[in-house]
C-alpha atoms as a PDB file:
ATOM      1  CA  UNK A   1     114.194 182.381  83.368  1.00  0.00           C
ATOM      2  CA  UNK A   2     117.585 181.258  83.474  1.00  0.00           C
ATOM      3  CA  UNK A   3     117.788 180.457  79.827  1.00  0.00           C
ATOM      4  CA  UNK A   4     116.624 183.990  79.055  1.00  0.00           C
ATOM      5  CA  UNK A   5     119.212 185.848  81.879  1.00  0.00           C
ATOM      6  CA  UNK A   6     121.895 183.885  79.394  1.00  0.00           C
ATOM      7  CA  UNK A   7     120.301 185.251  76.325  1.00  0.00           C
ATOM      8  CA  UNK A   8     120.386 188.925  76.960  1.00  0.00           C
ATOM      9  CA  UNK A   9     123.919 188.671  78.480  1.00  0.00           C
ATOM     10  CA  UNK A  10     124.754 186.650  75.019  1.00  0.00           C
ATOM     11  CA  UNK A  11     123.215 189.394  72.662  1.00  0.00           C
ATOM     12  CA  UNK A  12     124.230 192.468  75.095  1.00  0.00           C
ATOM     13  CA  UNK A  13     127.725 192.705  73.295  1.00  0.00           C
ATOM     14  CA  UNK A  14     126.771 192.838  69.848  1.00  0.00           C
ATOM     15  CA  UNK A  15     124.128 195.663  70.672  1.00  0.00           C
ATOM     16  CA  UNK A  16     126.396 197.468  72.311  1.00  0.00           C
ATOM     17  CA  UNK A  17     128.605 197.555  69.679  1.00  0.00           C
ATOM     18  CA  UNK A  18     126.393 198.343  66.847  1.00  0.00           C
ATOM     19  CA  UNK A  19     124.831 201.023  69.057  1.00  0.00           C
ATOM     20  CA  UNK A  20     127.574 202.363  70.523  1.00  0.00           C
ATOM     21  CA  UNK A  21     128.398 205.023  67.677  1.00  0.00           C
ATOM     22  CA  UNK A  22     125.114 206.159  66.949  1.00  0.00           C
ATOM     23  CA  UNK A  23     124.438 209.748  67.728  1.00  0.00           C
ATOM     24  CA  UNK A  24     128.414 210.318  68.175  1.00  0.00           C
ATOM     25  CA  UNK A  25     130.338 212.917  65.411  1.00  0.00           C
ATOM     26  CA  UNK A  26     132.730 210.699  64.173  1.00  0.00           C
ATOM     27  CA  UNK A  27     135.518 213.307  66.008  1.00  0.00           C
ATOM     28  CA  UNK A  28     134.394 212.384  69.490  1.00  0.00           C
ATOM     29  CA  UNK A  29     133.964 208.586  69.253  1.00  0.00           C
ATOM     30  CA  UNK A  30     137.448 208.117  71.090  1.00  0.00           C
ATOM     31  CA  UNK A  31     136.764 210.904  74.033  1.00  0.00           C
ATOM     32  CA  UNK A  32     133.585 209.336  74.167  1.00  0.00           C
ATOM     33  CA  UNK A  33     133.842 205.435  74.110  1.00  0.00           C
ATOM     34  CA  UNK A  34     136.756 205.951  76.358  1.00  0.00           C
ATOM     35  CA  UNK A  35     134.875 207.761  79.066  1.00  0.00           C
ATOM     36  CA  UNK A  36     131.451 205.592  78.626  1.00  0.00           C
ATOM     37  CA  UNK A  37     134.250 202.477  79.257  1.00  0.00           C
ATOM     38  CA  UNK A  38     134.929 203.790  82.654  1.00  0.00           C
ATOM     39  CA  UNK A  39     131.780 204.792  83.605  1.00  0.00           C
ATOM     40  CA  UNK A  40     130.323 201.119  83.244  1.00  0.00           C
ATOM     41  CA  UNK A  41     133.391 199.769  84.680  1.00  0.00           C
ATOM     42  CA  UNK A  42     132.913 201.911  87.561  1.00  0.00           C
ATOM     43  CA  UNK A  43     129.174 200.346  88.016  1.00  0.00           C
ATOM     44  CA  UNK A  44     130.141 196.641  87.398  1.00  0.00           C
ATOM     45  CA  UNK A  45     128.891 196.405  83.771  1.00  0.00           C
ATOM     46  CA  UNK A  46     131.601 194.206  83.072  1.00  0.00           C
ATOM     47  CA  UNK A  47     129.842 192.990  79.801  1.00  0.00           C
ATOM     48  CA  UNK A  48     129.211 196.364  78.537  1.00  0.00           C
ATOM     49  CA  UNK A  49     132.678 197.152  79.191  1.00  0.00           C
ATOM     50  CA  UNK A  50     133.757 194.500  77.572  1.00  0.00           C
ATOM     51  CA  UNK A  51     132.268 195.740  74.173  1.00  0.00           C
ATOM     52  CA  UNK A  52     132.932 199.259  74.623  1.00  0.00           C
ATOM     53  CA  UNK A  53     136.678 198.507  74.626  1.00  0.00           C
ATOM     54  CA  UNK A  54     136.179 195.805  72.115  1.00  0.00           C
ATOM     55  CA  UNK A  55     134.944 198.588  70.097  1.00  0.00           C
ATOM     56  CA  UNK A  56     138.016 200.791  70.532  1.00  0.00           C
ATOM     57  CA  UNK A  57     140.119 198.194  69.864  1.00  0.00           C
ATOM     58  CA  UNK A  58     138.757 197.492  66.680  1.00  0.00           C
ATOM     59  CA  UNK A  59     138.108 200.999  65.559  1.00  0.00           C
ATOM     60  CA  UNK A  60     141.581 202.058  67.273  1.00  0.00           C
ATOM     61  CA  UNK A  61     143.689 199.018  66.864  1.00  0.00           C
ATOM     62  CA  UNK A  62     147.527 201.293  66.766  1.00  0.00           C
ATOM     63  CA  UNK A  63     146.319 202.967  70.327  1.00  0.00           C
ATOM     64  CA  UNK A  64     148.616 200.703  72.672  1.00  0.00           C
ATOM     65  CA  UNK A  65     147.316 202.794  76.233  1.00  0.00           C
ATOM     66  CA  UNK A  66     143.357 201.079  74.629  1.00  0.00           C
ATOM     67  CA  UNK A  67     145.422 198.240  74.835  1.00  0.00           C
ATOM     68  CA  UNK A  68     146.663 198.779  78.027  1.00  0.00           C
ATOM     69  CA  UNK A  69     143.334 199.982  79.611  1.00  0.00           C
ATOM     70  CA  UNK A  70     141.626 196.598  78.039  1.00  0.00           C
ATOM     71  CA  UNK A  71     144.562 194.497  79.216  1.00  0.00           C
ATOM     72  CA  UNK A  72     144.591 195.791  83.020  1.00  0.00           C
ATOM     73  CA  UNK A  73     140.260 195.416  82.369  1.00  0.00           C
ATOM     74  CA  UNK A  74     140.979 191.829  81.663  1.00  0.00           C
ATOM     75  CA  UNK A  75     143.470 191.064  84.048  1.00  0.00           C
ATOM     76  CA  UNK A  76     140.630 192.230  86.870  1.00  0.00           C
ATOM     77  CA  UNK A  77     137.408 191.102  85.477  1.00  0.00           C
ATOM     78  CA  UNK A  78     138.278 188.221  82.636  1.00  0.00           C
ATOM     79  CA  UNK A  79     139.794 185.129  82.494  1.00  0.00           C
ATOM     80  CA  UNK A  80     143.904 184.295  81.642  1.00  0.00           C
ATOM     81  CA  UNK A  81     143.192 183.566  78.525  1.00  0.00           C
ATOM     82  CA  UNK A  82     141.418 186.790  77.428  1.00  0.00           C
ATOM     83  CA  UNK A  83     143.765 188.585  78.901  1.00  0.00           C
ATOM     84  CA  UNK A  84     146.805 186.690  76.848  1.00  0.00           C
ATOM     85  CA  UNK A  85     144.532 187.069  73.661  1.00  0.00           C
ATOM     86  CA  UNK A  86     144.222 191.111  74.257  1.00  0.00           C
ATOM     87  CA  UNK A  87     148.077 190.852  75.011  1.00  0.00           C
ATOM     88  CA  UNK A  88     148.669 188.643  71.332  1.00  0.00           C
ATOM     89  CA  UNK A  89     146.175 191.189  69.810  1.00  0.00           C
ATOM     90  CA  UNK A  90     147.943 193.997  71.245  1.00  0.00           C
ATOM     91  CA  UNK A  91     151.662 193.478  70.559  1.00  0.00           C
ATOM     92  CA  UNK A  92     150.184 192.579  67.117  1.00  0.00           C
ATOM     93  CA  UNK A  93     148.738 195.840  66.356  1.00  0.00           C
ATOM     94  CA  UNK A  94     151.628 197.851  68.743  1.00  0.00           C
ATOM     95  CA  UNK A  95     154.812 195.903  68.365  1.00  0.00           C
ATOM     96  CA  UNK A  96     156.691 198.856  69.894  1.00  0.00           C
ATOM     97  CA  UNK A  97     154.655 198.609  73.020  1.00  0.00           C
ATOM     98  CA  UNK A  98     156.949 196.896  75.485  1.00  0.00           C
ATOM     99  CA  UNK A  99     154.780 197.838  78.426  1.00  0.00           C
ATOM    100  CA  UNK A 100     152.418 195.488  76.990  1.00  0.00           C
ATOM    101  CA  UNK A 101     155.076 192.686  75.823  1.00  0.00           C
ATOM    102  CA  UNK A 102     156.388 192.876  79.482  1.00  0.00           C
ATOM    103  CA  UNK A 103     152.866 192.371  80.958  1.00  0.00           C
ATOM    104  CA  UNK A 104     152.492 190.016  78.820  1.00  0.00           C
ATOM    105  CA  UNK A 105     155.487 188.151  79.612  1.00  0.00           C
ATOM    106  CA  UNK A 106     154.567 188.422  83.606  1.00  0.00           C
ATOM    107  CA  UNK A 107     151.248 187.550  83.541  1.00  0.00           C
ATOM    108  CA  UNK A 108     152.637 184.431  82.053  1.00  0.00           C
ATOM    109  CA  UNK A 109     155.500 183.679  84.142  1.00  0.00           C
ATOM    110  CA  UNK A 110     153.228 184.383  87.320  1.00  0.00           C
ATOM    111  CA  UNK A 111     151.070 181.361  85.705  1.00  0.00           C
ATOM    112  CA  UNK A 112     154.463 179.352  85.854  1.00  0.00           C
ATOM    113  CA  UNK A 113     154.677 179.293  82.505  1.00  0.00           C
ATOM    114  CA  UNK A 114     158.294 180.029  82.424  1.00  0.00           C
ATOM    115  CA  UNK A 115     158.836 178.789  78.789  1.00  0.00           C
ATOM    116  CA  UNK A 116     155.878 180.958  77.667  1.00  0.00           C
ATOM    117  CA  UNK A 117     157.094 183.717  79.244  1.00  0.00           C
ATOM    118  CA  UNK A 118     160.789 183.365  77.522  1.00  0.00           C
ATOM    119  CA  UNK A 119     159.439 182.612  74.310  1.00  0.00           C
ATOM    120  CA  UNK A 120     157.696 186.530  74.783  1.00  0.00           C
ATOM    121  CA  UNK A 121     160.403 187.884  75.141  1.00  0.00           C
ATOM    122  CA  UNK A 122     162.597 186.051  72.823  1.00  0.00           C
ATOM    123  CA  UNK A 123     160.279 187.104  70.100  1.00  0.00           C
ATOM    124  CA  UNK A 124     160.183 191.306  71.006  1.00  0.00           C
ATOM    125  CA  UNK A 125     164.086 191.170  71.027  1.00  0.00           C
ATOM    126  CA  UNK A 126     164.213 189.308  67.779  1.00  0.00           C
ATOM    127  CA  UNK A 127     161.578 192.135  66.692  1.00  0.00           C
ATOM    128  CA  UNK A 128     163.723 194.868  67.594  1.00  0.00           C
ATOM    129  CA  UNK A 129     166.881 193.343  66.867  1.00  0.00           C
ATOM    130  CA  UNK A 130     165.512 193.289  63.397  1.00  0.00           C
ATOM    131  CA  UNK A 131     163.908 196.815  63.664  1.00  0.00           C
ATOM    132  CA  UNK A 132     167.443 198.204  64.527  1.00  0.00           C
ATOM    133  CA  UNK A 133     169.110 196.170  61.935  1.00  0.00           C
ATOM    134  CA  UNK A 134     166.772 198.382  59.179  1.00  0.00           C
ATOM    135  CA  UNK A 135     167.946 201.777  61.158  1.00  0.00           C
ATOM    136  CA  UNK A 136     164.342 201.952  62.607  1.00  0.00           C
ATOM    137  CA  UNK A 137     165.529 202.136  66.699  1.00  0.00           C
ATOM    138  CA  UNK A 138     168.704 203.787  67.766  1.00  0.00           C
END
């Protein structure tokens, strides 16, 4: 049995994800996927959950708040290091998100990784130190 449990918890992502758009107009996905997210958060489908948003993200990668609501999911239900990766991925995709560079930054600190932490933020001031040097940011 046990084998088995770890085999459909394994596969459940992928089917999720392939699965997840079918039926939807292509215009609703977001409303949708967003909704379905916190529905199955709400009933402890943390898997499922997992893949929804992983869906968003990938479909959505320049939305920072699917970011955010996948970052905060992490922080509650995943691990440190999923929650840095979504963080990496994030600020990757939405460089002018600070609310995610500075949760990045103290998520990291509050591991006592102090050096981490400063190397976070040395790298969004560089960013927009360089983004106001091309007259992008006031």
């Amino acid at each position: 049995p046990y084998p088995l449990c770890a085999l459909a918890v394994s596969d459940e992502r992928p089917i999720v994800r392939a699965t997840l758009g079918l039926g939807i107009e292509e215009q609703d996905r977001r409303a949708i996927w967003v909704q379905d997210a916190k529905t199955y958060k709400a009933k402890g489908a943390i898997v499922t959950t997992r893949a929804i948003y992983g869906k968003l993200l990938q479909d959505f990668p320049h939305k920072q708040e699917f970011w955010w609501d996948a970052a905060n999911f992490e922080k509650k239900f995943g691990s440190f290091e999923d929650l840095c990766n979504i963080l990496d991925r994030g600020t990757t995709y939405c460089p002018e998100a600070e609310s995610l560079w500075l949760m990045h930054a103290k998520e990291v600190w509050m591991k006592g990784q102090v050096n981490r932490a400063r190397s976070i933020l040395e790298k969004v001031l560089s960013l927009i130190r360089t983004v106001r040097k091309f007259g992008l940011l006031p």
